[in-house]
Coordinates of C-alpha atoms and ligand atoms in Angstrom, one line a residue:
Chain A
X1 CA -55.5 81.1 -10.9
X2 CA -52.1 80.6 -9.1
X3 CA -50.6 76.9 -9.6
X4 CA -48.4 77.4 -6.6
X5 CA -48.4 80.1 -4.1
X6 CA -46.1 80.0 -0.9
X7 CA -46.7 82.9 1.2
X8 CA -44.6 84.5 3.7
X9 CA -42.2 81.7 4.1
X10 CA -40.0 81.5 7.2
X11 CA -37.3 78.3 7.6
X12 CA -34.3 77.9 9.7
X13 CA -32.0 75.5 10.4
X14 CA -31.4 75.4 14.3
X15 CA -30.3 79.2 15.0
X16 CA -30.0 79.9 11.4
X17 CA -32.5 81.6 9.4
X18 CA -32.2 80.8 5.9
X19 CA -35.4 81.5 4.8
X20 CA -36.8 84.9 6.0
X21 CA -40.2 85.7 4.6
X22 CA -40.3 84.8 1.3
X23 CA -43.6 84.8 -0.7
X24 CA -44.3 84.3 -4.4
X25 CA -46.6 82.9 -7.2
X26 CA -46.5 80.6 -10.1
X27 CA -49.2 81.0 -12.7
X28 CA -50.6 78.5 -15.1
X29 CA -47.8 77.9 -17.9
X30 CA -45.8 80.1 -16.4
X31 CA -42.1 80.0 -15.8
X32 CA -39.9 81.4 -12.9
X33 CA -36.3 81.4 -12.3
X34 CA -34.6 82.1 -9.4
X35 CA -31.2 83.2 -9.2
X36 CA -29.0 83.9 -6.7
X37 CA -25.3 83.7 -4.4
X38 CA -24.3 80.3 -3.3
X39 CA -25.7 80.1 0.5
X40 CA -28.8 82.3 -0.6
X41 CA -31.7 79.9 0.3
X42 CA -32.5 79.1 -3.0
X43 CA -32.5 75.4 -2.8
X44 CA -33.7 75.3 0.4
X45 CA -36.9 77.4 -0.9
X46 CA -37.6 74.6 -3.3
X47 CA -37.2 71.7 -1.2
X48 CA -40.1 73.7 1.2
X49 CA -42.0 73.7 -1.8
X50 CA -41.8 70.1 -2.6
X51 CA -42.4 69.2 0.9
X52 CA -38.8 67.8 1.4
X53 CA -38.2 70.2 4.1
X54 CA -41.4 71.8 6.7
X55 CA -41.6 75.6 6.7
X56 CA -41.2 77.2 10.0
X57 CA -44.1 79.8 9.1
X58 CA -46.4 81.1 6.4
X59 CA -48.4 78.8 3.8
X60 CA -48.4 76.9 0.9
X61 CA -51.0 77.1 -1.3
X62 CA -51.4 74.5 -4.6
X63 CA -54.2 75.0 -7.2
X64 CA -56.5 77.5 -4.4
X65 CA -56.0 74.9 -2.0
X66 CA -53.8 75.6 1.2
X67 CA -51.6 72.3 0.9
X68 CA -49.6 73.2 4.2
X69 CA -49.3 76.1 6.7
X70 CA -48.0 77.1 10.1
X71 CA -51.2 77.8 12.3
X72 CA -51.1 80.5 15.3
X73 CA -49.7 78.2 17.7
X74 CA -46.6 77.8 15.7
X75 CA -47.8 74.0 14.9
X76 CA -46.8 72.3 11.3
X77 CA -50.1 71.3 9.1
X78 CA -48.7 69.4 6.4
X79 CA -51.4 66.8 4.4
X80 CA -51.3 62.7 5.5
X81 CA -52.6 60.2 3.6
X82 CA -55.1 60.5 0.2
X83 CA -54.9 64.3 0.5
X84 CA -50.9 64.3 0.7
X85 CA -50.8 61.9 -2.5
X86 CA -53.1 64.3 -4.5
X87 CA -51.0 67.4 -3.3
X88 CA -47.4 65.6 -4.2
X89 CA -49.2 64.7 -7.8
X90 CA -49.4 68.5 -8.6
X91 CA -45.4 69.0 -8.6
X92 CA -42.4 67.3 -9.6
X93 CA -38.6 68.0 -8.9
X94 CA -35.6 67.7 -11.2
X95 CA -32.1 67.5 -9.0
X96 CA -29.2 68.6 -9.1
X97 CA -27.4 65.0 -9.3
X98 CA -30.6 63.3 -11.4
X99 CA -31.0 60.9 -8.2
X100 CA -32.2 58.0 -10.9
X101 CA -32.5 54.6 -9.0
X102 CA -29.4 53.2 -10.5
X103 CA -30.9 49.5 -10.5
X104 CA -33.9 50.2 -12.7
X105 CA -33.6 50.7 -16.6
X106 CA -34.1 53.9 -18.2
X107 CA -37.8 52.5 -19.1
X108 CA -38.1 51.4 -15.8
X109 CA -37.2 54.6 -13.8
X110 CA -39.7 56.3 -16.6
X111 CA -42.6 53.8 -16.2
X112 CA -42.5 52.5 -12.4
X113 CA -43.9 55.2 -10.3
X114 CA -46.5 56.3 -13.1
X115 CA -47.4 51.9 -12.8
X116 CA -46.8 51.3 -9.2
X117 CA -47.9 54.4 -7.5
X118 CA -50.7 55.8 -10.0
X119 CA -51.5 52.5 -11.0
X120 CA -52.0 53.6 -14.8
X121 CA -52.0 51.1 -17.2
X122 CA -48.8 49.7 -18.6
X123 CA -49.3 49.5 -22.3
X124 CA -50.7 53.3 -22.1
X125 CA -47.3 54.3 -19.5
X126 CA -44.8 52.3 -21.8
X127 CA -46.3 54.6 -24.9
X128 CA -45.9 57.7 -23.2
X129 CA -42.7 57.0 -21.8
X130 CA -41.4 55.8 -25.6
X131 CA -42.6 59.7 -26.6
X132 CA -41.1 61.1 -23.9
X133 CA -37.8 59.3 -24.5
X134 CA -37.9 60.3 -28.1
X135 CA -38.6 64.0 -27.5
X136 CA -35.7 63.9 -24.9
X137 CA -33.6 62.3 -27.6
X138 CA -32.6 59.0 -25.9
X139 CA -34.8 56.8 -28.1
X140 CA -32.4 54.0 -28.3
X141 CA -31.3 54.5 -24.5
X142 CA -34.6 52.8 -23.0
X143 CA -32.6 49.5 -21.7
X144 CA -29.6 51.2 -20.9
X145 CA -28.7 51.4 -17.1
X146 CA -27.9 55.0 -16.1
X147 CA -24.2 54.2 -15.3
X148 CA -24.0 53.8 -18.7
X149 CA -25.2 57.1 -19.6
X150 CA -23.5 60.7 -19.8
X151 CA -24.6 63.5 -16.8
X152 CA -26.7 65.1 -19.6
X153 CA -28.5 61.7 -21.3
X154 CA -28.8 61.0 -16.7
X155 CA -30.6 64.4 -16.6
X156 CA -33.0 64.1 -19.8
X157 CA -33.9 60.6 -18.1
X158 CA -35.0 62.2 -15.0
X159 CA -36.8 65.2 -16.8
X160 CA -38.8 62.3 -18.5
X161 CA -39.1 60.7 -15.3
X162 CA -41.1 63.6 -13.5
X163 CA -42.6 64.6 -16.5
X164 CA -44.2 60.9 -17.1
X165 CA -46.8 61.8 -13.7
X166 CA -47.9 64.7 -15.5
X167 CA -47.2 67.0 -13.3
X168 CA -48.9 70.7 -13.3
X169 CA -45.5 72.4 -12.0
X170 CA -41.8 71.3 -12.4
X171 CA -39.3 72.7 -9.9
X172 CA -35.6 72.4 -11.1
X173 CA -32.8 72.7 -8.9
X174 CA -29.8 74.1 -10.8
X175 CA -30.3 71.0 -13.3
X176 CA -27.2 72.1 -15.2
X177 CA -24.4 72.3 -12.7
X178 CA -23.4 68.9 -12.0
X179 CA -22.5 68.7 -15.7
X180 CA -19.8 69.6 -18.2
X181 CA -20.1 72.6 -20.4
X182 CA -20.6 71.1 -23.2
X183 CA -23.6 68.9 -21.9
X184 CA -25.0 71.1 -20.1
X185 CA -27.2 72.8 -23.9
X186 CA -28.4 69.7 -24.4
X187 CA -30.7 69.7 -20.7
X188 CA -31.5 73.6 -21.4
X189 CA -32.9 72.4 -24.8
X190 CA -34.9 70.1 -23.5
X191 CA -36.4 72.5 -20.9
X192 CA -37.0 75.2 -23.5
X193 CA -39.0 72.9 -24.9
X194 CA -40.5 71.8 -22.2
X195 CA -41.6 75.8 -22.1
X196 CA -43.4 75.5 -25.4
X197 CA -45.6 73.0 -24.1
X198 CA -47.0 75.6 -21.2
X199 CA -45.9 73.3 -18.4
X200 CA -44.8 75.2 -15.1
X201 CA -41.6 75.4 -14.3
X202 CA -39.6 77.1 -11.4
X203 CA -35.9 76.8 -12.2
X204 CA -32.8 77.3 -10.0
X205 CA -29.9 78.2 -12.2
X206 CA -26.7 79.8 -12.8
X207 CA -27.0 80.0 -16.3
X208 CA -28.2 83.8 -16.9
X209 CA -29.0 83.9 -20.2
X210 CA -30.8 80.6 -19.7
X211 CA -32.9 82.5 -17.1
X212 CA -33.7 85.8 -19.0
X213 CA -34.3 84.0 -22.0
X214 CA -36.9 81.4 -20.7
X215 CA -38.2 83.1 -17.8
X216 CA -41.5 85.2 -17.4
X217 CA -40.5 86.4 -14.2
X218 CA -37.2 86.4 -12.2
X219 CA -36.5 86.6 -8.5
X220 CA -32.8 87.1 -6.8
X221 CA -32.6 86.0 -4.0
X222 CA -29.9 86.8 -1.5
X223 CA -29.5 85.6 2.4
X224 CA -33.0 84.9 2.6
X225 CA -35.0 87.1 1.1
X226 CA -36.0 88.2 -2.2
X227 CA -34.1 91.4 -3.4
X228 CA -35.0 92.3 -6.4
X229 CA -38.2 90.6 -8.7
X230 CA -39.7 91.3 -11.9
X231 CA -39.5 90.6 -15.3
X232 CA -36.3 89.1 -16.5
X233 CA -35.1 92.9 -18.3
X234 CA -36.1 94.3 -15.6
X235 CA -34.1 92.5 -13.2
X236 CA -31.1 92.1 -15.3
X237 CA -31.0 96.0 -15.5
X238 CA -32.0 96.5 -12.0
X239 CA -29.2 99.0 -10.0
X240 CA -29.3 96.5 -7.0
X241 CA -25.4 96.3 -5.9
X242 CA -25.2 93.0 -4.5
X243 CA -26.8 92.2 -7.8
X244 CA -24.6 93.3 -9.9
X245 CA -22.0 92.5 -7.8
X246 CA -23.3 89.1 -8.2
X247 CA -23.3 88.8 -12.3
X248 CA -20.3 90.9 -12.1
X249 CA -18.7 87.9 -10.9
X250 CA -20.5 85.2 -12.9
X251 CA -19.1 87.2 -16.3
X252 CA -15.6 86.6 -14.7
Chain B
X1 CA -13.3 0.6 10.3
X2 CA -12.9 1.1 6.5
X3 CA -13.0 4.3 4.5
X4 CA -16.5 3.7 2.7
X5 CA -17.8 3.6 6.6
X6 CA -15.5 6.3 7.5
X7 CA -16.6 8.6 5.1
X8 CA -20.8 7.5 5.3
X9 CA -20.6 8.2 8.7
X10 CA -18.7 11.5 8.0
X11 CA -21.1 12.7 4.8
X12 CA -23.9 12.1 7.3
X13 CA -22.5 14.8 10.0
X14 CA -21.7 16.7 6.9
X15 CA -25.5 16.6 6.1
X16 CA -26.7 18.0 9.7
X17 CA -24.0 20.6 9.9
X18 CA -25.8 22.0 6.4
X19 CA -29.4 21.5 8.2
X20 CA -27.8 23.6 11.5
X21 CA -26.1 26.3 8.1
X22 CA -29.3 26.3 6.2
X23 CA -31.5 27.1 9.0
X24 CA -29.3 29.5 10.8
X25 CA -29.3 31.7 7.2
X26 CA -33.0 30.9 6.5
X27 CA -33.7 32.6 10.5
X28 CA -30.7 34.9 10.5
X29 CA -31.5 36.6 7.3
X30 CA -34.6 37.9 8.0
X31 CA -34.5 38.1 11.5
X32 CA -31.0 40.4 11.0
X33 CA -33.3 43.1 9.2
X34 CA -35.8 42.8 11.5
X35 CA -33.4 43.7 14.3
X36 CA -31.5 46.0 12.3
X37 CA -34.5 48.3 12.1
X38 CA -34.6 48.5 15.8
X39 CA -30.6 49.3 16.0
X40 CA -32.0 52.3 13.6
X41 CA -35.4 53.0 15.5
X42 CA -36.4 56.3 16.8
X43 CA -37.7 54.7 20.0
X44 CA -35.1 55.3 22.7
X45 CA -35.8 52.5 24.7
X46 CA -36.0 49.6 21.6
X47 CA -33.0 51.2 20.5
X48 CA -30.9 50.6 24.1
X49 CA -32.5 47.1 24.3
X50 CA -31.3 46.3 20.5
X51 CA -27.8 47.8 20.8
X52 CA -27.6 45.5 23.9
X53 CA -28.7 42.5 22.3
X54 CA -25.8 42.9 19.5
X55 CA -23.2 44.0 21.7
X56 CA -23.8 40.9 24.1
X57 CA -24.3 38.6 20.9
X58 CA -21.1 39.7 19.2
X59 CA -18.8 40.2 22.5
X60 CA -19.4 36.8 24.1
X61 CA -18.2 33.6 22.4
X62 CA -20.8 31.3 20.6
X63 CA -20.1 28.4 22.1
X64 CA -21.0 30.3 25.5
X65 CA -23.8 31.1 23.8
X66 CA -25.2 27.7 22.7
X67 CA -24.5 26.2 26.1
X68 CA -26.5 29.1 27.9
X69 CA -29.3 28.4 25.3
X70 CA -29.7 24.6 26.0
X71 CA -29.4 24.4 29.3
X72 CA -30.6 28.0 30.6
X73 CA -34.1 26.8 30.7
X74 CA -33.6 24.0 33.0
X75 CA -31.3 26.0 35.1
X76 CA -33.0 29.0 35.2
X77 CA -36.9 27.6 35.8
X78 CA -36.3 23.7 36.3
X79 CA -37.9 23.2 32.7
X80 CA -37.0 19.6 31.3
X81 CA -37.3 19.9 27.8
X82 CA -37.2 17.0 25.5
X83 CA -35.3 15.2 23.2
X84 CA -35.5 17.5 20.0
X85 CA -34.3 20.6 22.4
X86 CA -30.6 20.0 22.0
X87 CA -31.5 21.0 18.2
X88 CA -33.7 23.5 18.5
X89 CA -31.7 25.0 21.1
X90 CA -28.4 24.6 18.5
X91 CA -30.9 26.6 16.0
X92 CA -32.0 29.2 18.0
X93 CA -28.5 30.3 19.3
X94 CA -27.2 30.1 16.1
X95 CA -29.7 32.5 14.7
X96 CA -29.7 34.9 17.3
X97 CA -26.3 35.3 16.9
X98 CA -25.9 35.7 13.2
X99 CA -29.0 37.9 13.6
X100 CA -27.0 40.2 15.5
X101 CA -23.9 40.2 12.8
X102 CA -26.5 40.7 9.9
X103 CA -28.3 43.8 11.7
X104 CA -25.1 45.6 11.6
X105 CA -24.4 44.7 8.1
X106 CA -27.9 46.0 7.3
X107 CA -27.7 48.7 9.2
X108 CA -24.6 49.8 7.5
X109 CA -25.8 49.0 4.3
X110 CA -29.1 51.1 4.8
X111 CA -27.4 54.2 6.4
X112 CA -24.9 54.4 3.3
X113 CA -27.9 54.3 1.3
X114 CA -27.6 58.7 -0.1
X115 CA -30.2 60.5 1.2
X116 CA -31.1 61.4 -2.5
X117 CA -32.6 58.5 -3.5
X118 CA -35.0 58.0 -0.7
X119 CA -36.1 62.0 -1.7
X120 CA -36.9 61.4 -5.2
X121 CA -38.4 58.3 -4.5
X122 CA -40.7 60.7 -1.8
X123 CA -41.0 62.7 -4.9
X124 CA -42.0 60.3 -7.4
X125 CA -44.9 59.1 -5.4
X126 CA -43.8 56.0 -3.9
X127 CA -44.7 54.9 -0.3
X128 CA -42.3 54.8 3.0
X129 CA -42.7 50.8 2.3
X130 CA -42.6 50.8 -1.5
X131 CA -39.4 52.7 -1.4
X132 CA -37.8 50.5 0.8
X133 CA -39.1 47.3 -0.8
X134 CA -38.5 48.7 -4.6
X135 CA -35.6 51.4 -4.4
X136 CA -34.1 51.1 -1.3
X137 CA -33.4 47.3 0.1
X138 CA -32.3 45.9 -3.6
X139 CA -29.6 48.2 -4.0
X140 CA -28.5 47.4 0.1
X141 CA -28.2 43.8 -1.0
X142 CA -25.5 44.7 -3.3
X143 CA -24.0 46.7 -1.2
X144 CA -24.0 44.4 1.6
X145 CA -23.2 41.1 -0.1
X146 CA -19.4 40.9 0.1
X147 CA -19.8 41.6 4.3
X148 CA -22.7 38.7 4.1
X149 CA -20.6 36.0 2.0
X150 CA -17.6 36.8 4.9
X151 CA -20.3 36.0 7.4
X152 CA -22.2 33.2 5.7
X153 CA -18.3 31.8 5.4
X154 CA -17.7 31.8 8.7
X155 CA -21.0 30.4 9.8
X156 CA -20.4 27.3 7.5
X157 CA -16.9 27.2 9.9
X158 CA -18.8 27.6 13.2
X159 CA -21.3 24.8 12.5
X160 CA -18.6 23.1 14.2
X161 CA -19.1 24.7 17.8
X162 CA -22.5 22.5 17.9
X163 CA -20.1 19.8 18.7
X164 CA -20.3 21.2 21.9
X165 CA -23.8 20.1 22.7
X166 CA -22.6 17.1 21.9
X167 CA -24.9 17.3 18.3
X168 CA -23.9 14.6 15.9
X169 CA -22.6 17.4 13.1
X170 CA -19.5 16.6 11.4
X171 CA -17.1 18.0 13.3
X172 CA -18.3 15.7 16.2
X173 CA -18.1 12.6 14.1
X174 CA -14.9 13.5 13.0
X175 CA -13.5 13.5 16.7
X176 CA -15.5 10.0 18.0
X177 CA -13.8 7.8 14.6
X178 CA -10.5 9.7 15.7
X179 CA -10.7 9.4 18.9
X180 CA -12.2 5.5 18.4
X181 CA -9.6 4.5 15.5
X182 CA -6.8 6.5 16.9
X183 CA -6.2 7.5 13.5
X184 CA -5.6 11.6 12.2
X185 CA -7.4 10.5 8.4
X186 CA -11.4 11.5 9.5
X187 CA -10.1 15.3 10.7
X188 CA -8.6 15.2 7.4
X189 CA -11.7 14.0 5.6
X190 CA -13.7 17.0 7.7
X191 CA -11.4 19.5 6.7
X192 CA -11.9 18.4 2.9
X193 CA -16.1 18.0 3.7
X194 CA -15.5 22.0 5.2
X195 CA -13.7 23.1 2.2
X196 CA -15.6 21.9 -0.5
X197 CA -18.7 23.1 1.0
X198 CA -17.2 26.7 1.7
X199 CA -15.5 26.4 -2.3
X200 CA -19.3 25.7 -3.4
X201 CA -21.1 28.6 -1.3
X202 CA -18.0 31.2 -2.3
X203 CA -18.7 30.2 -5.6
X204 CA -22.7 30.8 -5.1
X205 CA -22.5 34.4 -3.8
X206 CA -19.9 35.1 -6.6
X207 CA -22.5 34.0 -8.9
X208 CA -25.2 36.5 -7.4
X209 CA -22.9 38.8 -7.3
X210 CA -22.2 38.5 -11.0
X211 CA -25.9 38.7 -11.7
X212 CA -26.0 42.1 -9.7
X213 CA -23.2 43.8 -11.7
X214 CA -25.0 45.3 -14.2
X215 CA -25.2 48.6 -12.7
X216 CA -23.1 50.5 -10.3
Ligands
ATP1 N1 -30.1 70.4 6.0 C1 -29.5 71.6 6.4 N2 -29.1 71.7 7.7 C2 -28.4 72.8 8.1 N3 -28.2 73.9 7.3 C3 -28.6 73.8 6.0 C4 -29.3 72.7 5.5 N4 -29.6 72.9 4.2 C5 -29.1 74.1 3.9 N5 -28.5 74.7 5.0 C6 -27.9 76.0 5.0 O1 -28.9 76.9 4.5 C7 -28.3 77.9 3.7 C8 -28.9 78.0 2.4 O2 -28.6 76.8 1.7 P1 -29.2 76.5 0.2 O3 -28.7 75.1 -0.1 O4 -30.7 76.7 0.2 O5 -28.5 77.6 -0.6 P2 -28.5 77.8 -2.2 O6 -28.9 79.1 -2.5 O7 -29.2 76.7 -2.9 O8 -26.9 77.7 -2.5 P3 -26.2 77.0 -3.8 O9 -26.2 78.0 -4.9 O10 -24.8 76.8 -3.3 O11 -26.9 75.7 -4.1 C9 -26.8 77.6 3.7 O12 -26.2 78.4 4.7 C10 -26.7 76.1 4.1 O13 -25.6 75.9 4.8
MG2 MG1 -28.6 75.0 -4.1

C-alpha cells in the first residue's frame, strides 16, 4: 500500500509553471531522493506535499485516502478541521534552516507539539523525547537554547522534533546545505539511521553519494518535470545529458 | 507655603499622572494588538478604516486630541456629561492614541516575524491561534520591546498634556504653586518627580529585557 502518492501534479507561480505534471509514490519503509538543478521544482514539490503550498491540478493521496485534489472545475479540495489534523499527522518536514522556535528549549521544541497539539501525556513525551535525544547524540543538550547549538546539533534537534509525532513519512528538504562540511556527516548519520528503523523518508539533497547510498528509488528532476527515475544505479548510470551534465558539475 | 506642602501637594499630582500612565498602558497594550491585526487584515474596507484611524491618531497633536474627546460629545450632540468625564475622557484619548503607536509597533514586529517559523509550526500540528499565542507573539515581544519602552517613555512625559483639561496631574499642580508662589522651585520639583519615575520604568523594561536574553 502506497504511504503517499501525489499524482499528476501541476503548480505555478503566477505565469510560471514550476511544477508540470509530476506523479510519484512512496511505499511503506521506503525511501526516495530527489535530486536535481537549482530552480528545478524540487522544493516546491515538497512543500505541495506537506500542504505548505496548494497544487494547481492532480491529487494527493495519503495512506488510500485522497487527502487533496483539483476537481473538474479547477476548484482546490484541501481537508479543514479533524480530517486536516489526521492528514498533517501522517507527515513531517525537516528544513533546510531547522526553523526551531528559538525561545523554547531543546526539550521543549521536542515535547510541545507532541503535549499541546496531540495532547499525549507528558511523563510518556519527556521519555521518548530523552531517547530521541540520546539516539541523535545531544543527550546533554536538552536545556540548551538553539542559539547555543551548532547548524548540525540545530538539525538533529529538529529531526527529533518531527520524529517525536511519529510520523508515517518524513520529507527533508536538502537538510545538509545550510551547514558546513564537516557537520554536515553527522545529520546524514542520523538519517541513515533513521533508514534502519523503516521510517519513510523523501529527501532533497545534493549530496549524491548520500542519495545512491540510502535511497530505494531516485527521481531527477529538472524544470518541472521528472527526467529520469529508477533505482539509484540505474539513474546514476542513466545517459540522460542534462543529467550528467548536472553531476558533471557537482564533481567539479 | 512650605516645602513639606509644596511637595504633598506635588506627590499627589504625581500619583494621578501614574493613574492617567497606568491605565493608558493597561488599555493601549491590548487595544494596540487588537488594532494592529486590523492594519494587517485581509478585509479591504477594516483595513482603510484602521490605516485611517492611525494616521489621524499619530498626525494630529494629543492635546488636540484630548480636547476633541472631552468636549466633542457636548458639541457634537448637546450631551452633558458628568463630573467623572473630564477623566474618563483623559483615559480614553490617551489610549486611543497610544493604541495607534503600539499597532504599528506590533505590526512591525509581527511582519518581521520569518515566514519559517509560522510553517513549521503549521507543520508541527499547532493551531492558527496556538502559533500565535505560543510561537509567534512571545518572540514579537522581544522584538518589539525597545520601540515600546521609547513609547511607554514618552507617555510617562505626555501625562503632562492632561493639564490641558485642566485635570489635577502633576504638571498642573506644578503650574498653580508657581503661578500662586511666584516662585520657579515646584517646576523644578516636577521635573525631578518626571525623572525619577522615567529612571524607575527605564530600569523596569531593562529588567524584562534582561529576563528575555536568553536566546536570540
Ligand atoms: N513562493 C514563490 N513565488 C514565486 N516563485 C517561486 C516561489 N517559490 C519558488 N518559486 C520559483 O519556482 C521555481 C522552483 O523553485 P524551487 O525552490 O522549487 O526549486 P529547487 O529545485 O528547490 O531549487 P534549489 O535547489 O535552489 O533549492 C524557481 O524558479 C523559483 O523561483
Ligand atoms: Mg530548494
Amino acid at each position: 500500500m502506497p504511504l503517499l502518492e501525489m499524482k499528476h501534479i501541476r503548480k505555478r507561480f503566477d505565469e510560471n509553471e514550476v511544477i508540470r505534471d509530476i506523479s510519484l509514490r512512496v511505499d511503506k519503509g521506503e525511501i526516495l531522493s530527489i535530486i536535481g538543478p537549482s530552480g528545478s521544482g524540487k522544493s516546491t514539490m515538497l512543500r505541495c506535499a506537506t500542504m505548505l503550498e496548494t497544487i494547481d491540478s492532480g491529487e494527493i493521496w495519503y495512506m488510500d485516502e485522497r487527502a487533496a485534489y483539483v476537481d473538474a472545475k479547477g476548484s482546490k479540495v484541501y481537508p479543514r478541521g479533524e480530517e486536516q489534523k489526521k492528514v498533517r499527522s501522517y507527515f513531517g518536514l525537516v528544513f533546510q534552516n531547522f526553523n526551531l522556535f528559538p525561545h523554547y528549549s531543546v526539550m521543549k521544541n521536542i515535547t510541545d507539539p507532541p503535549i499541546h497539539n496531540q495532547k499525549r501525556q507528558k511523563a510518556e513525551v519527556y521519555e521518548e523525547a530523552r531517547m530521541l535525544l540520546k539516539k541523535m547524540g545531544l543527550e546533554d543538550k536538552e536545556n540548551a537554547y538553539p542559539c547555543q547549538l551548532s547548524g548540525g546539533q540545530c538539525q538533529r534537534v529538529a529531526i527529533a522534533r518531527a520524529l517525536a509525532l511519529n510520523p508515517q513519512i518524513l520529507f527533508f528538504d536538502e537538510p545538509t546545505s545550510a551547514l558546513d562540511p564537516e557537520l554536515t556527516g553527522e545529520v546524514l548519520k542520523v538519517i541513515r539511521s533513521l533508514a534502519d528503523l523503516h521510517i519513510a523518508m523523501v529527501i532533497v539533497t545534493h549530496e549524491m553519494n548520500f542519495a545512491r547510498e540510502i535511497s530505494d528509488h531516485i527521481i531527477f528532476m529538472d524544470q518541472g518535470v521528472v527526467a529520469v527515475e529508477g533505482k539509484p544505479e540505474d539513474v546514476f548510470n542513466a545517459e540522460h545529458a542534462r543529467m550528467r551534465a548536472f553531476l558533471g558539475k557537482l564533481e567539479h | 507655603m512650605s516645602f513639606q506642602v509644596m511637595m504633598h501637594e506635588l506627590g499627589e499630582g504625581m500619583l494621578k499622572s501614574m493613574g492617567i500612565f497606568s491605565l493608558t498602558l493597561l488599555f493601549a497594550l491590548p487595544l494596540g494588538l487588537l488594532v494592529s491585526f486590523g492594519r494587517m487584515s485581509k478585509n479591504r474596507l477594516l483595513k482603510g478604516v484602521v490605516w485611517t484611524y492611525i494616521s489621524i491618531m499619530r498626525g494630529t497633536p494629543l492635546m488636540l486630541q484630548l480636547l476633541a474627546v472631552y468636549f466633542g460629545p457636548f458639541y457634537l450632540a448637546g450631551l452633558k456629561l458628568g463630573s467623572n468625564w473630564r477623566f474618563t475622557a483623559i483615559i480614553l484619548a490617551f489610549s486611543v492614541n497610544y493604541a495607534a503607536y503600539f499597532a504599528e509597533i506590533y505590526r512591525s514586529g509581527i511582519e518581521s516575524m520569518p515566514p519559517g517559523q509560522y510553517e513549521a509550526a503549521q507543520l508541527l500540528g499547532y493551531t492558527k491561534v496556538s502559533t500565535f499565542m505560543r510561537i509567534i507573539f512571545p518572540q514579537v515581544i522581544k522584538r518589539i520591546l525597545p520601540a515600546v519602552t521609547n513609547e511607554v517613555i514618552t507617555l510617562i512625559k505626555d501625562t503632562s498634556l492632561a493639564f490641558s483639561l485642566a485635570y489635577a496631574e502633576m504638571f498642573t499642580i506644578a503650574k498653580q504653586i508657581a503661578a500662586k508662589e511666584t516662585s520657579f522651585m515646584p517646576f523644578l520639583a516636577a521635573a525631578v518627580f518626571y525623572y525619577v519615575f522615567n529612571a524607575l520604568i527605564a530600569f523596569l523594561m531593562e529588567r524584562i529585557e534582561k529576563a528575555m536574553a536568553y536566546y536570540t
